[in-house]
Coordinates of C-alpha atoms and ligand atoms in Angstrom, one line a residue:
M1 CA 64.5 9.7 3.5
H2 CA 61.2 7.8 3.4
L3 CA 59.6 8.2 -0.1
G4 CA 56.0 6.6 0.9
R5 CA 54.9 9.3 2.9
T6 CA 51.5 11.2 2.3
T7 CA 52.1 14.8 1.1
L8 CA 49.4 17.4 1.4
S9 CA 48.2 17.3 -2.0
K10 CA 47.9 13.4 -2.3
F11 CA 45.9 13.5 1.1
L12 CA 43.5 16.3 -0.3
I13 CA 43.0 14.4 -3.5
Q14 CA 41.9 11.2 -1.9
Q15 CA 39.7 13.1 0.7
L16 CA 38.2 15.2 -1.8
N17 CA 37.3 12.7 -4.4
T18 CA 33.5 12.4 -3.7
R19 CA 33.0 16.4 -4.1
S20 CA 32.4 17.5 -7.6
D21 CA 34.3 20.6 -7.2
G22 CA 36.9 18.7 -5.1
G23 CA 39.8 19.1 -7.4
K24 CA 39.2 22.7 -7.4
L25 CA 38.9 23.0 -3.5
A26 CA 42.1 20.9 -3.4
A27 CA 43.9 23.2 -5.6
L28 CA 43.0 26.2 -3.4
L29 CA 44.2 24.5 -0.2
V30 CA 47.6 23.7 -2.1
D31 CA 47.5 27.4 -3.0
V32 CA 47.0 28.4 0.8
A33 CA 49.9 26.0 1.7
A34 CA 52.2 27.8 -0.8
A35 CA 51.3 31.0 1.1
I36 CA 51.9 29.6 4.3
K37 CA 55.5 28.3 3.4
A38 CA 56.3 31.9 2.3
I39 CA 55.0 33.1 5.7
A40 CA 57.0 30.5 7.6
A41 CA 60.0 31.7 5.6
M42 CA 59.5 35.2 6.6
T43 CA 58.7 34.6 10.2
A44 CA 61.8 32.3 10.8
R45 CA 64.0 35.3 9.7
G46 CA 63.2 36.9 12.9
A47 CA 65.5 39.8 13.8
L48 CA 67.5 39.2 10.5
G49 CA 64.5 40.1 8.4
A50 CA 63.4 43.7 8.1
S51 CA 59.9 42.9 9.3
L52 CA 59.8 43.5 13.2
G53 CA 58.3 46.5 15.0
V54 CA 55.1 48.2 13.9
T55 CA 53.4 50.1 11.2
A56 CA 51.9 53.3 11.5
A57 CA 48.6 51.4 10.3
R58 CA 45.7 49.9 12.3
N59 CA 43.8 46.9 11.0
A60 CA 39.8 46.9 11.0
S61 CA 39.4 46.3 14.9
G62 CA 41.8 49.4 15.4
E63 CA 44.7 47.2 16.7
E64 CA 48.3 48.2 15.4
Q65 CA 49.6 46.3 12.5
K66 CA 53.0 44.7 12.2
P67 CA 54.9 44.6 9.1
L68 CA 54.8 40.7 9.1
D69 CA 50.8 41.2 9.4
V70 CA 50.7 43.4 6.2
E71 CA 53.2 40.8 4.3
S72 CA 51.6 37.7 5.4
N73 CA 48.1 39.2 4.2
T74 CA 49.8 40.2 0.8
A75 CA 51.3 36.7 0.7
L76 CA 47.7 34.9 0.9
L77 CA 46.2 37.3 -1.5
R78 CA 49.0 36.9 -4.3
Y79 CA 49.3 33.1 -3.8
C80 CA 45.2 32.7 -3.9
E81 CA 44.0 35.2 -6.3
W82 CA 45.2 34.1 -9.8
G83 CA 44.1 30.4 -10.1
G84 CA 40.3 30.8 -10.9
L85 CA 39.4 29.3 -7.7
V86 CA 38.2 32.1 -5.1
A87 CA 35.6 34.8 -5.8
G88 CA 36.9 37.0 -3.1
M89 CA 38.7 37.1 -0.1
A90 CA 38.2 38.7 3.4
S91 CA 41.0 39.2 6.1
E92 CA 41.4 40.4 9.7
E93 CA 43.8 42.8 8.4
M94 CA 41.6 44.4 5.4
E95 CA 38.3 46.8 6.2
E96 CA 36.5 45.4 3.2
P97 CA 36.4 42.1 1.1
Y98 CA 39.1 41.7 -1.4
A99 CA 37.9 41.2 -5.1
V100 CA 39.7 39.1 -7.5
P101 CA 41.4 41.5 -10.1
E102 CA 39.8 41.7 -13.4
Q103 CA 42.4 40.2 -15.2
Y104 CA 41.8 36.7 -13.4
Q105 CA 38.8 34.3 -13.5
R106 CA 36.5 34.3 -10.4
G107 CA 36.0 31.0 -8.9
P108 CA 33.6 29.1 -6.8
F109 CA 34.9 29.5 -3.3
L110 CA 35.4 32.4 -0.7
L111 CA 38.6 32.6 1.4
I112 CA 38.6 34.2 4.7
F113 CA 41.9 34.5 6.9
D114 CA 43.7 35.8 9.7
P115 CA 47.1 36.0 8.1
L116 CA 49.3 36.1 11.2
D117 CA 47.5 35.2 14.4
G118 CA 49.3 36.3 17.9
S119 CA 51.4 38.8 16.1
S120 CA 52.0 40.6 19.5
N121 CA 54.3 37.8 19.9
I122 CA 56.4 38.3 16.7
D123 CA 59.4 40.3 18.3
L124 CA 59.5 37.8 21.0
N125 CA 60.1 34.7 18.9
V126 CA 57.1 32.8 20.2
S127 CA 54.8 30.8 18.2
V128 CA 52.5 32.7 15.7
G129 CA 50.2 31.1 13.3
T130 CA 47.8 31.6 10.3
I131 CA 44.1 30.7 10.4
F132 CA 41.9 30.3 7.4
S133 CA 38.1 29.1 6.5
V134 CA 36.8 28.3 3.0
L135 CA 33.2 29.0 2.1
E136 CA 31.2 28.3 -1.1
H137 CA 30.3 31.7 -2.9
P138 CA 26.6 31.7 -3.2
G139 CA 26.5 33.8 -6.1
E140 CA 28.0 34.3 -9.6
A141 CA 28.8 37.9 -9.7
A142 CA 31.7 39.6 -7.6
P143 CA 31.0 38.8 -3.9
T144 CA 29.4 41.3 -1.5
T145 CA 30.1 41.5 2.1
A146 CA 26.7 39.9 2.8
D147 CA 28.0 36.7 0.6
F148 CA 30.8 36.3 3.5
L149 CA 28.3 36.4 6.3
Q150 CA 27.7 32.7 6.7
P151 CA 27.7 30.7 9.6
G152 CA 30.5 28.2 10.6
V153 CA 28.3 25.1 9.7
K154 CA 28.9 26.4 6.0
Q155 CA 32.6 26.1 6.0
V156 CA 33.9 23.7 3.6
A157 CA 37.5 23.8 4.5
A158 CA 39.2 25.3 7.8
G159 CA 42.8 25.0 8.9
Y160 CA 45.5 27.1 10.8
A161 CA 49.4 26.9 10.4
I162 CA 51.6 27.3 13.3
Y163 CA 55.0 28.5 12.8
G164 CA 56.8 26.9 15.8
P165 CA 60.2 25.1 15.9
A166 CA 58.5 23.3 13.2
T167 CA 55.9 24.6 10.8
M168 CA 52.6 22.6 10.9
L169 CA 49.5 22.8 9.0
V170 CA 46.3 21.4 10.6
L171 CA 43.0 21.5 8.7
T172 CA 39.8 19.8 8.0
V173 CA 37.5 19.3 5.1
G174 CA 35.0 17.8 7.4
Q175 CA 36.3 14.3 7.5
G176 CA 38.4 14.6 10.9
T177 CA 41.4 16.9 11.8
H178 CA 44.6 16.0 10.4
G179 CA 48.1 17.7 11.0
F180 CA 50.9 18.1 8.7
T181 CA 54.6 19.0 9.2
L182 CA 56.4 21.0 6.8
D183 CA 59.6 19.2 5.5
R184 CA 61.9 22.0 4.8
E185 CA 64.5 19.9 2.9
I186 CA 61.8 18.8 0.2
G187 CA 59.5 21.8 0.7
N188 CA 56.4 19.4 1.2
F189 CA 53.8 19.4 4.0
I190 CA 53.7 15.6 5.1
L191 CA 50.9 14.0 7.1
T192 CA 52.3 13.3 10.4
H193 CA 49.3 13.6 12.9
P194 CA 46.3 11.8 11.1
N195 CA 43.0 11.8 12.8
L196 CA 43.9 14.1 15.7
Q197 CA 41.5 13.5 18.9
I198 CA 41.1 15.7 21.8
P199 CA 40.9 13.9 25.2
A200 CA 37.1 14.5 26.7
D201 CA 38.6 15.2 29.9
T202 CA 41.4 17.5 31.0
S203 CA 43.3 19.1 33.8
E204 CA 44.5 22.1 32.1
F205 CA 42.8 25.7 31.1
A206 CA 44.1 28.6 29.0
I207 CA 42.6 31.9 30.1
N208 CA 43.9 35.5 30.2
T209 CA 43.3 36.0 34.1
S210 CA 44.2 39.6 34.0
N211 CA 40.5 40.0 32.7
E212 CA 39.1 38.0 35.6
R213 CA 37.1 41.1 37.0
F214 CA 35.3 41.5 33.6
W215 CA 34.2 38.0 33.2
E216 CA 30.8 36.7 33.8
P217 CA 30.1 34.5 37.0
P218 CA 30.0 31.1 35.3
V219 CA 33.4 31.5 33.9
Q220 CA 34.5 32.9 37.5
R221 CA 32.9 29.9 39.0
Y222 CA 34.7 27.5 36.5
V223 CA 38.3 28.9 36.9
E224 CA 37.9 29.2 40.8
E225 CA 37.1 25.6 41.0
C226 CA 40.0 24.7 38.7
K227 CA 42.4 26.7 40.9
A228 CA 41.0 25.1 44.1
G229 CA 42.2 21.9 42.8
K230 CA 42.5 18.9 45.1
T231 CA 40.9 21.0 48.0
G232 CA 37.8 22.1 46.1
I233 CA 34.8 20.3 44.3
R234 CA 36.9 19.2 41.3
G235 CA 39.1 17.2 43.7
R236 CA 42.0 17.3 41.3
D237 CA 44.7 19.8 40.4
F238 CA 44.6 21.7 37.3
N239 CA 47.3 23.5 35.4
M240 CA 47.3 26.8 33.4
R241 CA 49.1 28.1 30.4
W242 CA 48.8 31.3 28.3
I243 CA 50.8 32.0 25.3
A244 CA 48.5 35.0 23.9
S245 CA 48.6 33.1 20.7
M246 CA 45.5 31.3 19.7
V247 CA 46.8 29.0 17.4
A248 CA 49.7 27.7 19.8
E249 CA 46.8 27.5 22.6
V250 CA 44.7 25.4 20.2
H251 CA 47.3 23.2 18.9
R252 CA 48.6 22.2 22.4
I253 CA 44.9 21.5 23.3
L254 CA 44.7 19.4 20.2
V255 CA 47.7 17.3 21.0
R256 CA 46.9 16.8 24.8
G257 CA 43.7 18.1 25.6
G258 CA 42.6 21.2 27.4
V259 CA 40.2 24.3 27.7
F260 CA 40.7 27.6 25.9
M261 CA 38.7 30.5 26.8
Y262 CA 38.2 34.0 25.9
P263 CA 34.9 34.6 27.2
R264 CA 32.1 37.3 27.1
D265 CA 33.4 40.0 29.3
T266 CA 32.7 43.7 30.3
K267 CA 36.1 45.1 29.2
T268 CA 35.1 47.0 26.4
P269 CA 31.3 48.2 26.4
G270 CA 29.5 47.0 23.8
V271 CA 31.9 44.2 22.6
H272 CA 31.3 40.8 23.9
G273 CA 34.6 38.9 23.2
R274 CA 38.1 39.4 22.1
L275 CA 38.2 36.8 19.1
R276 CA 36.7 37.3 15.6
L277 CA 34.0 35.0 14.7
M278 CA 34.6 34.7 11.1
Y279 CA 38.7 34.6 11.1
E280 CA 39.3 32.7 14.3
A281 CA 36.3 31.3 16.1
N282 CA 34.9 29.6 13.2
P283 CA 37.4 27.7 11.4
I284 CA 39.2 27.0 15.0
G285 CA 35.8 25.7 16.2
W286 CA 35.4 23.4 13.4
I287 CA 38.9 22.0 13.6
I288 CA 38.2 21.4 17.4
E289 CA 34.8 19.7 16.9
Q290 CA 36.1 17.4 14.0
A291 CA 38.9 16.2 16.5
G292 CA 36.0 15.4 19.2
G293 CA 35.9 18.6 21.2
M294 CA 33.5 21.3 21.4
A295 CA 33.5 24.8 20.4
S296 CA 31.0 27.3 22.1
T297 CA 30.2 30.6 23.3
G298 CA 29.1 29.2 26.6
R299 CA 25.6 29.5 25.6
G300 CA 25.5 27.7 22.3
R301 CA 27.6 26.3 19.4
I302 CA 29.7 28.7 17.8
L303 CA 29.3 27.3 14.5
E304 CA 25.6 27.9 14.4
V305 CA 26.1 31.8 15.0
Q306 CA 24.7 33.9 12.1
P307 CA 27.5 36.6 11.7
D308 CA 26.0 40.0 11.2
K309 CA 29.4 41.8 10.5
L310 CA 32.7 40.8 8.9
H311 CA 34.7 41.8 11.9
Q312 CA 32.3 40.7 14.4
K313 CA 33.7 39.6 17.7
I314 CA 32.6 36.6 19.6
A315 CA 32.9 34.9 23.1
A316 CA 34.8 31.3 22.5
I317 CA 35.2 28.5 24.8
I318 CA 36.7 25.4 23.2
G319 CA 38.4 22.3 23.8
S320 CA 37.9 18.8 25.8
K321 CA 34.1 18.0 25.4
N322 CA 33.3 17.4 29.1
E323 CA 34.7 20.5 30.4
I324 CA 33.0 22.6 27.7
E325 CA 29.5 20.6 28.7
R326 CA 30.3 21.7 32.4
I327 CA 31.0 25.5 31.4
E328 CA 27.8 25.5 29.4
R329 CA 26.0 24.1 32.5
Y330 CA 27.3 26.9 34.5
H331 CA 26.1 29.4 32.3
H332 CA 22.6 27.8 32.0
E333 CA 22.5 27.6 35.9
F334 CA 23.6 31.2 36.1
D335 CA 20.9 32.5 33.4
S336 CA 18.3 30.5 35.0
G337 CA 19.3 31.6 38.6
T338 CA 20.0 28.1 39.7
D339 CA 23.5 27.9 40.4
Q340 CA 24.8 27.5 43.9
P341 CA 25.7 30.5 46.1
Y342 CA 29.3 31.6 45.3
T343 CA 31.7 33.2 47.4
S344 CA 33.3 35.7 44.8
P345 CA 33.3 39.2 45.6
L346 CA 31.5 39.8 42.4
F347 CA 28.4 38.3 43.8
S348 CA 28.7 40.3 47.0
E349 CA 25.9 43.0 47.9
R350 CA 27.9 45.5 46.0
G351 CA 29.1 43.3 43.4
L352 CA 28.9 43.8 39.8
Y353 CA 26.9 40.5 39.1
R354 CA 24.2 40.9 42.0
P355 CA 21.0 38.5 41.2
E356 CA 19.0 41.6 40.0
A357 CA 21.5 42.4 37.4
R358 CA 21.2 39.1 35.7
R359 CA 19.7 38.9 32.4
Ligands
AFP1 P1 46.8 39.2 17.6 O1 46.8 38.6 16.6 O2 46.5 40.8 17.7 O3 47.9 39.4 18.5 O4 45.6 38.7 18.6 C1 46.0 37.4 19.1 C2 44.7 36.9 19.8 O5 43.5 37.2 19.0 C3 44.6 35.5 19.9 O6 45.6 34.6 19.2 C4 45.1 35.5 21.5 O7 44.4 34.5 22.3 C5 44.6 36.5 21.9 O8 44.5 37.6 21.0 C6 45.4 37.1 23.0 O9 45.0 38.3 23.9 P2 45.5 39.0 25.1 O10 46.2 40.3 24.7 O11 44.3 39.2 25.9 O12 46.5 38.1 25.7

C-alpha cells in the first residue's frame, strides 16, 4: 500500500488555505464525502438490500421516488446538519428547503443536492450518482427559499459522486476539477485524477434521440450533421452514447471528451428542459468549465442564469469547448434567421418550426 497518497482532507486543506472560511468549507466537504460513502455502501448492496422498487411518494417534480432516493437524501441531511457548517439544505427530493434543527448551530453555507441522480437505473445495476453544490448563506437568520436562488457563478464548491465499478468523487472549489477514487480497504477518497481537462474537440455526443421531434432546429441540425458523419459537412464519423444517468454521461465526457445535451424542447408545455438548474446543471456546469469545457443553455452560459424557482428546469448543453461553441452558433443563426436551408421535416411547409413560427 502506497502511504504518500493525497487524501481528500489533505487536498482540501491545501486548496482552501487562502479562504478565511476554508477550514469550515473543507469540513463540510468531508461530511458530504462521508454521506457519499454511506450511499455507495447502500447502492452497492443492489438486490441484496431492501431498497429496490418504488415508494408511493413523488418528489417536487412529480417523479416517482425510489427507496434509495429517500435513503440517500436522509444520509446527506444526517451527515451534514450537525456540525455548525450549513445554515440549510435543499434537495431535488424535498419540496421546501431543510432548516437545520434547533439543537444544532447554523453555519455559513447552503448545501444543495440531487442525492441519487439517474435513479431510474437503480434496479438495473447501472451507474448512478450524487450531485452537490455549495453556496454562501447571504444572511444570519434561518435561510429562506430566496437565499438559495443564487446563480451558479456564486458556487463555492461543487461536485458529484459516481457509484460505478469504483466509487469516485469529482469536485471543484474553483481551482480546477479533480477526481478521487474511494479506497474501500482504508475508507478514504484518494486523489487519482488531478486537473481533469476535457479535450476541446470530440466525435462523441449523448442525447435522448427519442425526443428528436420535440427539439429546436439548431439541435436537430447539430445531431443530423453528427449522424451524417464522413458523408456530411463534419467530414468525420461520430459515435453516440446514452446511459440515462447524467453523472455517468458527464464522467465519460470529463475523461475522454464529448457533448451531453438535454436541450430545450416542446415535450411538456411550459417546461423548457429536463434537468434541474440548481441540483444538476449548475454544479455539473461549473465542474465542466473548471475542466476547460463549456456549459450552455444553447443561448448563454448556464452559470449566469438567475434562478427564479428552487426546482426550476433548464436546457443543458455541455462538454467539449469547440462543439458547444458550434451549437451556440447554430442557436444564434436560428434565432437571427441566418441559418442555412435545412432538409428536416420540421422545416417543411407544415413543419413545427416554420420560419414564421420562430421567435
Ligand atoms: P432520475 O434521477 O430521475 O433518474 O433522472 C435522471 C436525469 O435527470 C439525468 O441524470 C438523465 O440524463 C436524464 O434524467 C435521463 O432522462 P431520460 O428519461 O430522457 O433518459
